[in-house]
Structures are given as C-alpha cells and as structure tokens.
C-alpha cells in the first residue's frame, strides 16, 4: 500500500495509504472538496547535530551502570567525536575553567579563578577583587558594617 500526500484548495495537507497508484484521490478531511496529489516531503533522518560533550557524560561509577564496559566504550567514542568536532570548529569548544562564584551577581556570568586572580593582582585582596567584579556586572555593593568582637 503506497502512501501519498494530498493537498486541498483550502490549504489542508494530509497523507493517506491507498490500495494502488490507480486509486481515486480521497476528499479533503476538513472541507470535503476534491484533492490533488503532491510530492511527499523529504524526511530529514540523520540530520547533522553537534556531538554531545562531557557535560552529559556520566560522572560517577553508578552513572556508568556500575562500570558497564559497553556504556563506557560508547561514551569514549562520543567524547572522541566531540574532541575532533571541536578541533575543526573551535567556536563550539567547551570552556573548562574553575568557577570561584556562580550565584547572585555571577549567575549568568560566573566569576572564574583566572579572572579573580587577574583582578586581585593590583590590590592583593581577593575580596575587593570579587566586589569589583560584582560592580562590573551591574550589582551595587552593600557597605560592610564594622563589627567589634
């Protein structure tokens, strides 16, 4: 039974199984008017996509189904594919830096230790450098209250 796509003048498009290529076209399911056969749409199977990175890879022994060798081999192949993809397309490379702060002012733009160290070089004070980074991200600093203990 071949499958055909049909189009009506009302704009409704649908597909239907027919017994033979000689079978009559069915009427429109929406308005009951005659339809005409149209070329089928091409199925986009296996379309290109960016390979999965290590973000999705299992991080624990339990995540690998208790060390399932097949699962580990699958992830090794996926990560190797991603590495080769990143070599060809460096704009998709996953940046891996240690994060110093990721909440509050830094939620959408995390503060990395590299940035914190470069800011703290001037003053030698990491707290002041973090406050400066927070101000640069548009957050007003809350003044400290002196507390005598």
PDB file of C-alpha atoms in Angstrom, residues 35-86:
ATOM      1  CA  UNK A  35      -7.836  16.972  -3.508  1.00  0.00           C
ATOM      2  CA  UNK A  36      -4.757  16.575  -5.653  1.00  0.00           C
ATOM      3  CA  UNK A  37      -1.614  14.525  -5.101  1.00  0.00           C
ATOM      4  CA  UNK A  38       1.520  16.475  -4.221  1.00  0.00           C
ATOM      5  CA  UNK A  39       5.144  15.361  -3.876  1.00  0.00           C
ATOM      6  CA  UNK A  40       5.916  13.894  -0.481  1.00  0.00           C
ATOM      7  CA  UNK A  41       8.073  15.833   1.908  1.00  0.00           C
ATOM      8  CA  UNK A  42      11.598  14.581   2.351  1.00  0.00           C
ATOM      9  CA  UNK A  43      12.312  13.014   5.725  1.00  0.00           C
ATOM     10  CA  UNK A  44      15.417  14.512   7.313  1.00  0.00           C
ATOM     11  CA  UNK A  45      16.707  11.422   9.057  1.00  0.00           C
ATOM     12  CA  UNK A  46      20.230  11.551  10.403  1.00  0.00           C
ATOM     13  CA  UNK A  47      20.465  15.322  10.126  1.00  0.00           C
ATOM     14  CA  UNK A  48      23.696  16.838  11.381  1.00  0.00           C
ATOM     15  CA  UNK A  49      23.864  17.868  15.013  1.00  0.00           C
ATOM     16  CA  UNK A  50      26.587  18.937  17.399  1.00  0.00           C
ATOM     17  CA  UNK A  51      28.043  15.876  19.170  1.00  0.00           C
ATOM     18  CA  UNK A  52      27.430  15.555  22.899  1.00  0.00           C
ATOM     19  CA  UNK A  53      30.188  16.830  25.132  1.00  0.00           C
ATOM     20  CA  UNK A  54      31.397  15.810  28.558  1.00  0.00           C
ATOM     21  CA  UNK A  55      28.641  17.873  30.161  1.00  0.00           C
ATOM     22  CA  UNK A  56      26.280  14.950  29.584  1.00  0.00           C
ATOM     23  CA  UNK A  57      28.780  12.175  30.290  1.00  0.00           C
ATOM     24  CA  UNK A  58      28.331  10.097  33.451  1.00  0.00           C
ATOM     25  CA  UNK A  59      30.313  11.481  36.384  1.00  0.00           C
ATOM     26  CA  UNK A  60      30.181   8.537  38.776  1.00  0.00           C
ATOM     27  CA  UNK A  61      30.589   4.769  38.879  1.00  0.00           C
ATOM     28  CA  UNK A  62      26.814   4.430  39.285  1.00  0.00           C
ATOM     29  CA  UNK A  63      26.319   6.715  36.265  1.00  0.00           C
ATOM     30  CA  UNK A  64      28.178   4.191  34.120  1.00  0.00           C
ATOM     31  CA  UNK A  65      25.742   1.450  35.205  1.00  0.00           C
ATOM     32  CA  UNK A  66      28.313   0.220  37.738  1.00  0.00           C
ATOM     33  CA  UNK A  67      31.180   0.190  35.255  1.00  0.00           C
ATOM     34  CA  UNK A  68      29.323  -1.262  32.262  1.00  0.00           C
ATOM     35  CA  UNK A  69      32.062  -1.639  29.641  1.00  0.00           C
ATOM     36  CA  UNK A  70      29.723  -1.136  26.687  1.00  0.00           C
ATOM     37  CA  UNK A  71      28.385   2.126  28.123  1.00  0.00           C
ATOM     38  CA  UNK A  72      31.901   3.354  28.892  1.00  0.00           C
ATOM     39  CA  UNK A  73      33.024   2.487  25.332  1.00  0.00           C
ATOM     40  CA  UNK A  74      30.011   4.351  23.897  1.00  0.00           C
ATOM     41  CA  UNK A  75      30.890   7.458  25.917  1.00  0.00           C
ATOM     42  CA  UNK A  76      34.558   7.216  24.929  1.00  0.00           C
ATOM     43  CA  UNK A  77      33.520   7.234  21.252  1.00  0.00           C
ATOM     44  CA  UNK A  78      31.116  10.144  21.825  1.00  0.00           C
ATOM     45  CA  UNK A  79      33.777  12.195  23.592  1.00  0.00           C
ATOM     46  CA  UNK A  80      36.365  11.421  20.911  1.00  0.00           C
ATOM     47  CA  UNK A  81      33.859  12.525  18.250  1.00  0.00           C
ATOM     48  CA  UNK A  82      33.250  15.743  20.216  1.00  0.00           C
ATOM     49  CA  UNK A  83      37.023  16.372  20.551  1.00  0.00           C
ATOM     50  CA  UNK A  84      37.512  16.016  16.776  1.00  0.00           C
ATOM     51  CA  UNK A  85      34.494  18.271  16.161  1.00  0.00           C
ATOM     52  CA  UNK A  86      35.949  20.956  18.462  1.00  0.00           C
TER      53      UNK A  86
END
